[in-house]
Short mmCIF file of C-alpha atoms and ligand atoms in Angstrom, two decimals:
data_model
loop_
_atom_site.label_atom_id
_atom_site.label_comp_id
_atom_site.label_asym_id
_atom_site.label_seq_id
_atom_site.Cartn_x
_atom_site.Cartn_y
_atom_site.Cartn_z
CA MET A 10 0.42 -0.32 0.05
CA PRO A 11 1.61 3.41 -0.99
CA ARG A 12 2.04 5.62 2.45
CA ARG A 13 0.22 9.13 1.20
CA THR A 14 1.50 12.01 2.96
CA GLN A 15 3.27 15.37 1.99
CA ALA A 16 6.48 16.91 0.22
CA LEU A 17 8.49 20.29 -0.82
CA VAL A 18 7.72 19.17 -5.28
CA VAL A 19 9.37 21.33 -7.65
CA GLN A 20 7.58 21.43 -11.31
CA HIS A 21 9.74 22.24 -13.16
CA VAL A 22 13.43 23.57 -13.22
CA SER A 23 13.22 26.59 -11.44
CA ALA A 24 9.94 26.27 -9.79
CA PRO A 25 9.35 27.34 -6.35
CA ALA A 26 9.71 24.51 -4.15
CA VAL A 27 5.40 23.95 -3.20
CA LEU A 28 3.93 21.20 -0.33
CA ALA A 29 1.93 18.93 -2.26
CA ASP A 30 0.25 15.64 -1.10
CA ILE A 31 2.18 12.24 -2.72
CA ASP A 32 2.06 8.90 -2.62
CA LEU A 33 5.10 7.28 -1.54
CA ALA A 34 6.47 3.42 -2.51
CA GLU A 35 6.84 0.24 -0.21
CA PRO A 36 10.31 0.57 0.03
CA ARG A 37 12.46 -1.93 -1.99
CA PRO A 38 14.51 -4.39 -0.08
CA ASN A 39 16.85 -2.23 0.64
CA GLU A 40 15.36 1.28 0.99
CA VAL A 41 13.98 2.10 4.73
CA LEU A 42 11.12 4.02 5.23
CA VAL A 43 12.09 7.17 7.76
CA ARG A 44 9.42 10.02 8.62
CA ILE A 45 11.48 12.75 8.51
CA THR A 46 11.57 15.39 11.51
CA ALA A 47 13.72 17.82 10.33
CA CYS A 48 16.38 18.77 6.94
CA GLY A 49 19.00 21.21 6.58
CA LEU A 50 18.51 23.54 3.29
CA CYS A 51 21.78 23.21 1.35
CA HIS A 52 22.71 25.38 -1.82
CA THR A 53 23.11 21.93 -3.38
CA ASP A 54 19.53 22.17 -3.35
CA HIS A 55 18.88 25.34 -5.03
CA LEU A 56 20.83 24.67 -7.58
CA VAL A 57 19.42 21.60 -8.61
CA GLN A 58 16.20 23.52 -8.12
CA HIS A 59 17.67 25.66 -11.07
CA GLY A 60 18.93 23.40 -12.71
CA GLY A 61 22.37 24.22 -11.58
CA ILE A 62 23.00 19.98 -11.93
CA PRO A 63 20.73 18.40 -14.65
CA SER A 64 17.76 16.35 -12.81
CA ALA A 65 14.95 14.34 -13.22
CA PHE A 66 11.51 16.43 -12.33
CA PRO A 67 9.05 17.38 -10.51
CA SER A 68 11.31 16.80 -8.39
CA ILE A 69 11.47 16.63 -4.48
CA PHE A 70 15.09 18.22 -2.30
CA GLY A 71 16.85 18.27 0.82
CA HIS A 72 19.68 15.25 1.68
CA GLU A 73 20.20 16.28 4.86
CA GLY A 74 17.45 15.22 6.69
CA ALA A 75 16.14 13.47 9.61
CA GLY A 76 13.83 10.76 11.65
CA GLU A 77 12.65 8.32 12.56
CA VAL A 78 12.61 4.73 11.17
CA GLU A 79 9.10 3.86 10.10
CA ALA A 80 9.26 0.58 8.07
CA VAL A 81 12.22 -1.70 6.76
CA GLY A 82 12.31 -2.95 3.37
CA SER A 83 13.11 -7.14 3.30
CA ALA A 84 17.58 -6.52 2.52
CA VAL A 85 18.19 -3.67 4.52
CA LYS A 86 20.77 -4.37 8.11
CA ARG A 87 21.53 -1.13 9.43
CA VAL A 88 18.28 -0.37 10.48
CA GLN A 89 15.23 -1.00 11.98
CA LYS A 90 11.43 -0.51 13.37
CA GLY A 91 11.85 2.40 15.75
CA ASP A 92 15.51 3.61 15.34
CA SER A 93 16.73 7.64 15.74
CA VAL A 94 18.53 8.32 12.03
CA LEU A 95 21.04 10.76 10.37
CA LEU A 96 20.90 10.64 6.52
CA SER A 97 23.55 11.60 5.21
CA TYR A 98 24.88 10.85 0.39
CA ALA A 99 23.70 7.27 -0.85
CA THR A 100 26.36 4.91 -1.86
CA CYS A 101 26.31 1.58 -4.61
CA GLY A 102 27.66 -0.92 -1.86
CA GLU A 103 29.72 -3.04 -4.07
CA CYS A 104 31.96 -1.29 -6.08
CA PRO A 105 35.31 -1.13 -4.86
CA TYR A 106 35.49 1.75 -2.96
CA CYS A 107 32.03 0.62 -0.97
CA THR A 108 33.91 -2.86 0.28
CA ALA A 109 36.83 -0.86 1.20
CA ASP A 110 34.47 1.30 3.35
CA ARG A 111 35.64 4.00 1.49
CA PRO A 112 32.08 4.91 0.99
CA ALA A 113 33.21 8.70 -0.91
CA GLY A 114 34.65 6.99 -3.92
CA CYS A 115 31.77 5.47 -4.40
CA ALA A 116 32.16 4.45 -9.06
CA ARG A 117 29.00 5.51 -9.18
CA PHE A 118 28.25 8.16 -6.28
CA PHE A 119 26.65 11.28 -9.43
CA GLU A 120 23.91 8.61 -10.41
CA LYS A 121 23.68 7.83 -6.60
CA ASN A 122 23.33 11.12 -5.66
CA PHE A 123 22.17 13.64 -8.39
CA GLY A 124 21.13 10.78 -10.83
CA ARG A 125 18.11 10.32 -8.55
CA ALA A 126 19.13 6.01 -9.21
CA ARG A 127 17.09 4.23 -6.57
CA ASP A 128 18.43 0.30 -5.40
CA ALA A 129 18.84 -2.37 -8.49
CA ALA A 130 15.98 -3.45 -7.79
CA VAL A 131 13.30 -1.09 -8.48
CA GLY A 132 14.71 -0.53 -11.69
CA ASP A 133 13.21 3.38 -12.48
CA GLU A 134 9.89 3.88 -11.26
CA PRO A 135 9.91 7.33 -9.25
CA VAL A 136 10.22 6.95 -5.80
CA ALA A 137 6.42 8.84 -5.76
CA ARG A 138 3.04 10.15 -7.71
CA ALA A 139 1.39 13.43 -7.49
CA VAL A 140 -1.64 12.66 -5.60
CA GLU A 141 -3.25 15.36 -7.55
CA THR A 142 -1.86 14.56 -11.41
CA GLY A 143 -0.78 10.91 -10.70
CA GLU A 144 1.95 12.14 -12.19
CA PRO A 145 5.75 10.71 -10.94
CA VAL A 146 7.97 12.81 -8.00
CA TYR A 147 11.39 11.72 -8.39
CA GLY A 148 12.93 11.40 -4.83
CA SER A 149 16.06 9.64 -3.82
CA PHE A 150 18.26 12.78 -4.22
CA PHE A 151 21.24 11.63 -2.20
CA GLY A 152 18.71 8.47 -1.36
CA GLN A 153 16.86 10.97 0.61
CA SER A 154 14.63 13.22 -1.23
CA ALA A 155 14.27 14.37 2.79
CA PHE A 156 11.56 17.24 2.26
CA ALA A 157 9.07 15.18 2.69
CA ARG A 158 6.39 14.12 5.90
CA HIS A 159 8.00 11.03 4.96
CA ALA A 160 10.49 9.75 2.54
CA VAL A 161 12.22 6.08 1.02
CA VAL A 162 15.41 6.22 1.93
CA SER A 163 19.19 3.90 0.00
CA GLU A 164 19.62 2.15 2.95
CA SER A 165 23.38 3.80 1.93
CA SER A 166 21.83 6.48 2.60
CA VAL A 167 20.81 5.84 6.40
CA VAL A 168 22.70 5.96 10.10
CA LYS A 169 21.69 4.27 12.98
CA VAL A 170 22.44 7.21 16.24
CA PRO A 171 20.80 6.63 19.80
CA GLN A 172 17.57 7.30 20.39
CA GLY A 173 16.87 11.11 21.76
CA THR A 174 19.92 12.51 19.34
CA ASP A 175 18.00 16.70 19.10
CA LEU A 176 17.04 15.08 15.43
CA VAL A 177 17.15 18.91 14.67
CA GLN A 178 19.75 20.43 15.72
CA LEU A 179 21.95 17.49 14.13
CA ALA A 180 20.28 17.00 10.44
CA PRO A 181 22.74 19.00 8.94
CA LEU A 182 25.81 16.93 9.81
CA GLY A 183 25.62 14.53 6.72
CA CYS A 184 26.92 17.04 4.22
CA GLY A 185 28.74 20.00 3.84
CA LEU A 186 29.33 19.74 7.45
CA GLN A 187 31.08 17.05 7.46
CA SER A 188 32.59 18.09 4.31
CA GLY A 189 34.38 20.51 5.89
CA ALA A 190 35.74 18.16 8.94
CA GLY A 191 36.89 15.72 7.06
CA VAL A 192 39.05 17.15 5.00
CA LEU A 193 41.27 17.83 8.00
CA LEU A 194 40.20 14.06 10.58
CA ASN A 195 40.66 11.70 7.75
CA GLN A 196 42.50 12.89 4.45
CA LEU A 197 45.15 16.05 5.85
CA LYS A 198 45.59 14.76 9.56
CA PRO A 199 47.75 17.91 10.30
CA SER A 200 49.41 18.16 13.05
CA ARG A 201 49.41 20.75 15.54
CA GLU A 202 52.44 22.86 14.35
CA ASP A 203 50.76 22.76 11.17
CA SER A 204 49.24 26.23 10.44
CA VAL A 205 46.00 25.62 8.18
CA ILE A 206 43.62 28.10 6.26
CA ILE A 207 39.98 28.64 5.12
CA PHE A 208 38.37 30.34 2.51
CA GLY A 209 34.92 30.50 2.85
CA LEU A 210 32.67 30.74 6.09
CA GLY A 211 29.06 28.79 5.29
CA ALA A 212 28.90 25.35 6.82
CA VAL A 213 32.15 23.87 5.13
CA GLY A 214 34.23 26.54 6.12
CA PHE A 215 32.68 26.16 9.77
CA GLY A 216 33.33 21.83 9.98
CA ALA A 217 36.89 22.35 8.85
CA LEU A 218 37.32 25.49 11.84
CA TRP A 219 35.44 23.56 14.58
CA ALA A 220 37.87 20.47 13.53
CA ALA A 221 41.04 22.53 13.37
CA ALA A 222 40.03 24.25 17.04
CA HIS A 223 39.43 20.99 17.70
CA LEU A 224 42.96 19.40 16.73
CA GLN A 225 44.63 22.35 18.68
CA LEU A 226 46.20 23.76 15.11
CA ARG A 227 48.71 26.65 16.06
CA THR A 228 47.65 29.14 13.96
CA ILE A 229 43.99 28.69 11.82
CA ILE A 230 43.65 31.37 9.26
CA VAL A 231 39.96 32.26 8.09
CA VAL A 232 38.56 34.06 5.32
CA ASP A 233 35.54 35.52 4.31
CA LEU A 234 33.52 38.77 2.70
CA VAL A 235 30.94 38.27 5.06
CA SER A 236 32.47 40.28 8.76
CA THR A 237 30.19 38.22 11.20
CA ARG A 238 30.92 34.91 10.60
CA LEU A 239 34.93 36.33 10.90
CA ASP A 240 33.61 37.36 14.07
CA LEU A 241 32.14 34.15 14.83
CA ALA A 242 35.12 31.73 13.58
CA LEU A 243 36.99 34.16 15.95
CA ALA A 244 35.84 33.14 18.36
CA GLN A 245 35.64 29.65 18.39
CA GLY A 246 38.65 29.44 17.55
CA ALA A 247 40.15 30.98 14.10
CA THR A 248 43.85 32.98 15.65
CA HIS A 249 43.37 35.70 12.12
CA ALA A 250 40.87 36.04 10.16
CA PHE A 251 41.05 38.23 7.09
CA SER A 252 37.87 39.58 4.47
CA GLY A 253 39.09 38.45 1.35
CA ALA A 254 38.35 41.50 -0.60
CA SER A 255 41.57 42.77 1.17
CA PRO A 256 44.37 43.62 -1.08
CA THR A 257 46.50 42.83 1.46
CA LEU A 258 45.24 39.69 1.57
CA LEU A 259 48.17 37.78 1.13
CA ALA A 260 50.78 39.73 2.57
CA ASP A 261 48.75 39.62 6.02
CA ILE A 262 48.71 35.15 5.42
CA ARG A 263 52.22 35.17 4.94
CA ALA A 264 52.63 37.58 7.85
CA ALA A 265 50.91 34.91 10.30
CA THR A 266 53.74 31.98 9.44
CA SER A 267 56.80 33.18 9.47
CA GLY A 268 56.44 34.45 6.12
CA ILE A 269 56.15 31.64 3.74
CA GLY A 270 52.38 30.61 4.11
CA ALA A 271 50.20 28.20 5.16
CA ARG A 272 50.63 24.29 5.07
CA PHE A 273 47.31 23.59 4.45
CA ALA A 274 44.18 25.36 2.20
CA ILE A 275 40.62 24.83 2.04
CA GLU A 276 38.73 26.38 -0.31
CA ALA A 277 35.38 26.70 0.90
CA THR A 278 34.21 29.17 -1.71
CA GLY A 279 34.24 27.11 -5.16
CA VAL A 280 35.15 30.55 -6.71
CA GLU A 281 37.79 30.17 -9.31
CA ARG A 282 40.43 33.06 -7.86
CA VAL A 283 39.77 32.26 -4.92
CA LEU A 284 41.01 28.66 -5.66
CA LYS A 285 44.08 30.94 -7.07
CA SER A 286 44.48 33.06 -4.53
CA ALA A 287 44.19 29.03 -2.28
CA TRP A 288 47.08 28.14 -4.61
CA ASP A 289 49.24 31.34 -3.79
CA ALA A 290 48.68 31.58 0.32
CA VAL A 291 50.81 28.09 0.94
CA CYS A 292 54.01 27.36 1.27
CA ASN A 293 56.02 24.92 -0.72
CA PHE A 294 55.41 21.53 0.32
CA GLY A 295 51.71 22.77 0.73
CA HIS A 296 48.36 21.03 -0.13
CA VAL A 297 45.15 23.31 -0.45
CA VAL A 298 42.18 20.52 -0.84
CA SER A 299 39.75 21.44 -3.24
CA VAL A 300 36.02 20.70 -0.71
CA GLY A 301 34.37 24.00 -2.70
CA ASN A 302 32.27 22.76 -5.99
CA PRO A 303 32.43 26.04 -9.77
CA GLY A 304 30.33 22.87 -11.57
CA PRO A 305 31.49 21.80 -14.18
CA GLY A 306 33.87 23.19 -17.19
CA VAL A 307 35.77 25.24 -15.00
CA LYS A 308 40.18 24.23 -15.40
CA ALA A 309 42.75 25.34 -12.65
CA PRO A 310 43.78 28.04 -12.43
CA PHE A 311 47.43 27.15 -11.65
CA ASP A 312 51.01 27.01 -13.77
CA ILE A 313 52.07 23.29 -13.98
CA ASN A 314 55.68 25.44 -13.94
CA ASP A 315 55.01 26.91 -10.21
CA HIS A 316 52.93 24.42 -9.24
CA VAL A 317 56.44 21.91 -9.96
CA ASN A 318 58.96 23.58 -8.36
CA GLN A 319 57.30 25.21 -5.68
CA SER A 320 56.71 21.52 -4.46
CA LYS A 321 52.90 21.78 -3.79
CA THR A 322 50.04 19.43 -4.28
CA TRP A 323 45.99 20.75 -5.04
CA SER A 324 43.66 17.56 -4.75
CA GLY A 325 39.70 17.42 -4.57
CA LEU A 326 38.02 16.10 -2.02
CA VAL A 327 34.53 14.87 -1.81
CA GLU A 328 31.86 14.60 1.35
CA GLY A 329 35.08 14.88 3.56
CA ALA A 330 36.37 11.29 2.58
CA SER A 331 33.48 9.91 5.64
CA ASN A 332 32.29 6.33 5.95
CA PRO A 333 28.86 8.46 8.04
CA PRO A 334 27.97 5.00 9.98
CA ILE A 335 31.57 6.02 11.18
CA PHE A 336 32.58 9.43 11.10
CA ILE A 337 28.69 11.12 11.54
CA PRO A 338 29.03 9.08 15.48
CA GLN A 339 32.25 11.45 16.11
CA LEU A 340 31.05 14.56 14.83
CA MET A 341 27.71 13.66 17.43
CA GLN A 342 30.13 13.58 20.18
CA LEU A 343 32.27 16.59 19.26
CA TYR A 344 28.86 18.00 19.53
CA GLU A 345 28.42 16.78 23.12
CA GLN A 346 31.23 18.52 23.89
CA GLY A 347 31.06 21.20 22.33
CA ALA A 348 33.77 21.61 20.17
CA PHE A 349 31.44 21.36 16.90
CA PRO A 350 28.73 24.28 17.85
CA VAL A 351 26.41 23.71 15.00
CA ASP A 352 23.77 25.30 16.92
CA THR A 353 25.32 28.70 16.05
CA ILE A 354 25.30 28.39 12.60
CA SER A 355 21.78 27.28 12.24
CA ARG A 356 17.98 28.64 12.75
CA VAL A 357 15.03 26.52 12.33
CA TYR A 358 12.16 27.05 10.37
CA PRO A 359 8.77 25.04 10.01
CA VAL A 360 8.18 23.01 6.25
CA GLU A 361 5.66 26.75 5.60
CA GLN A 362 8.20 29.04 5.86
CA TYR A 363 10.26 27.49 4.14
CA GLU A 364 10.96 30.42 1.57
CA GLU A 365 12.08 32.67 3.98
CA ALA A 366 14.09 29.74 4.93
CA LEU A 367 15.48 29.87 1.60
CA ALA A 368 16.08 33.96 1.65
CA ALA A 369 17.37 33.50 4.60
CA MET A 370 20.34 32.14 2.82
CA LYS A 371 20.30 33.06 -0.62
CA SER A 372 21.04 36.49 1.01
CA GLY A 373 23.94 35.44 2.75
CA GLU A 374 21.75 36.50 6.66
CA LEU A 375 22.17 33.01 7.73
CA ILE A 376 24.21 29.54 7.15
CA LYS A 377 22.25 26.99 8.21
CA PRO A 378 18.63 26.85 7.78
CA ILE A 379 16.99 23.45 8.86
CA ILE A 380 12.91 22.45 8.01
CA THR A 381 11.26 20.65 10.06
CA PHE A 382 8.29 18.89 9.42
N1 NAD B 402 33.09 18.86 -2.21
C1 NAD B 402 32.06 18.51 -1.49
O1 NAD B 402 31.51 17.44 -0.45
C2 NAD B 402 31.19 19.34 -0.92
C3 NAD B 402 29.86 19.36 -0.25
C4 NAD B 402 29.19 20.55 0.39
C5 NAD B 402 29.42 21.14 -0.24
N2 NAD B 402 30.51 21.80 -0.95
C6 NAD B 402 30.81 22.67 -2.07
O2 NAD B 402 31.50 23.65 -1.36
C7 NAD B 402 31.55 24.97 -1.91
C8 NAD B 402 30.35 25.45 -0.26
O3 NAD B 402 29.54 24.74 0.52
P1 NAD B 402 28.93 25.63 1.27
O4 NAD B 402 27.66 25.35 1.93
O5 NAD B 402 29.51 25.88 3.02
O6 NAD B 402 27.95 27.73 0.92
P2 NAD B 402 28.63 28.61 0.97
O7 NAD B 402 27.25 29.58 0.88
O8 NAD B 402 27.54 28.70 2.39
O9 NAD B 402 29.79 29.23 1.55
C9 NAD B 402 30.71 30.05 0.97
C10 NAD B 402 31.66 30.81 1.49
O10 NAD B 402 32.19 31.91 1.11
C11 NAD B 402 32.83 32.58 1.69
N3 NAD B 402 33.55 32.93 0.37
C12 NAD B 402 32.28 33.90 -1.40
N4 NAD B 402 33.15 34.32 -2.99
C13 NAD B 402 34.58 34.48 -1.46
C14 NAD B 402 35.23 35.32 -1.37
N5 NAD B 402 36.43 35.73 -2.62
N6 NAD B 402 36.44 35.62 -0.48
C15 NAD B 402 35.78 35.19 0.35
N7 NAD B 402 35.62 33.90 1.04
C16 NAD B 402 34.39 34.12 -0.06
C17 NAD B 402 31.38 33.56 0.86
O11 NAD B 402 30.32 35.06 1.99
C18 NAD B 402 30.60 32.41 2.46
O12 NAD B 402 30.08 32.67 3.86
C19 NAD B 402 30.24 25.13 -2.10
O13 NAD B 402 30.46 24.82 -4.06
C20 NAD B 402 29.75 23.80 -2.62
O14 NAD B 402 28.69 23.18 -3.60
C21 NAD B 402 31.14 20.28 -1.46
ZN1 ZN B 403 29.87 1.99 -4.56
ZN1 ZN B 404 24.88 19.43 0.47
#
């Protein structure tokens, strides 16, 4: 029996997200029916809604969900009915990366998260139908489509968490925050003597900042255009904060790093010329990690000759190289200790105020809106 529920449905590219009745399909063997409590709002939802990455429509977005399991498919092992869950990105579970517990490398990452692919057993059948028209509505965005009162979710997206977990404040852990924190905690693993510069203080940048502060790095430099974000970062462990618009930015960074530049830089704006600043701001043997993504077709803005002669490394990283069932509980522990203060960058909106939440995020006034259902 399909379950009648409500979701924010986007009819076509750039249409608004409207709360509408849908009939949700039964979970297939590797899917989980989740009653969604809350879902963080991320720029990627907005980007795909407006055609920045091709997608199927009518569509339900939302990829930072949290809720309670109401039913599980016959092959599901991770969770059972009644469990509390946080949701993260989806993977195939079968490729060499997934079977080696490195799911962020999943060979089918794009298809599973943007391609709206449900479990193989399901074929192309969409996860929901609009009650009014009977038309298919595409779910499975990042295996979730969690802007809904209920969602049929890929088992690979589900992380079981203890009963009593704050499912509202912790909903956003599954995307940008883990992508920022994971750069340091999973990939770079710096020592205390190391210096890091974080370009961009959105969810990714703050995730990276809190990880850097937790690791007690000696020099933590943050760069953004918004002064309130710089002030908050200084209060939360940054040792230096600079405006990205400052003409003396590079000189100021060098002055803070023994004159040679930082050991590590994290690019979390997605702006090409900021990547060039990050590249210029690291020392020889330094390492720049691109988390920010300007979208398809943009080439890296530095010269191979300089790259070789300065022995620098540049790499990309998706989802902080995290294995969510391991990493998200680690971040929850940091939250409990006060070292991952998600609630200082978020504000909660009931689903009826979705447009207000989106406007606050787009204007830069708010970093992380959380929508409750
Ligand atoms: N690789 C991944 O797995 C992954 C995951 C999530 C997000 N992302 C990408 O990471 C980037 C950041 O995501 P977010 O959600 O934190 O975004 P966000 O928009 O909330 O934050 C970006 C920040 O960069 C700042 N900024 C913009 N231009 C700047 C400039 N010239 N100099 C300094 N700061 C500048 C903005 O003021 C803002 O604070 C985006 O490109 C997003 O697509 C990647
Ligand atoms: Zn895989
Ligand atoms: Zn996201």
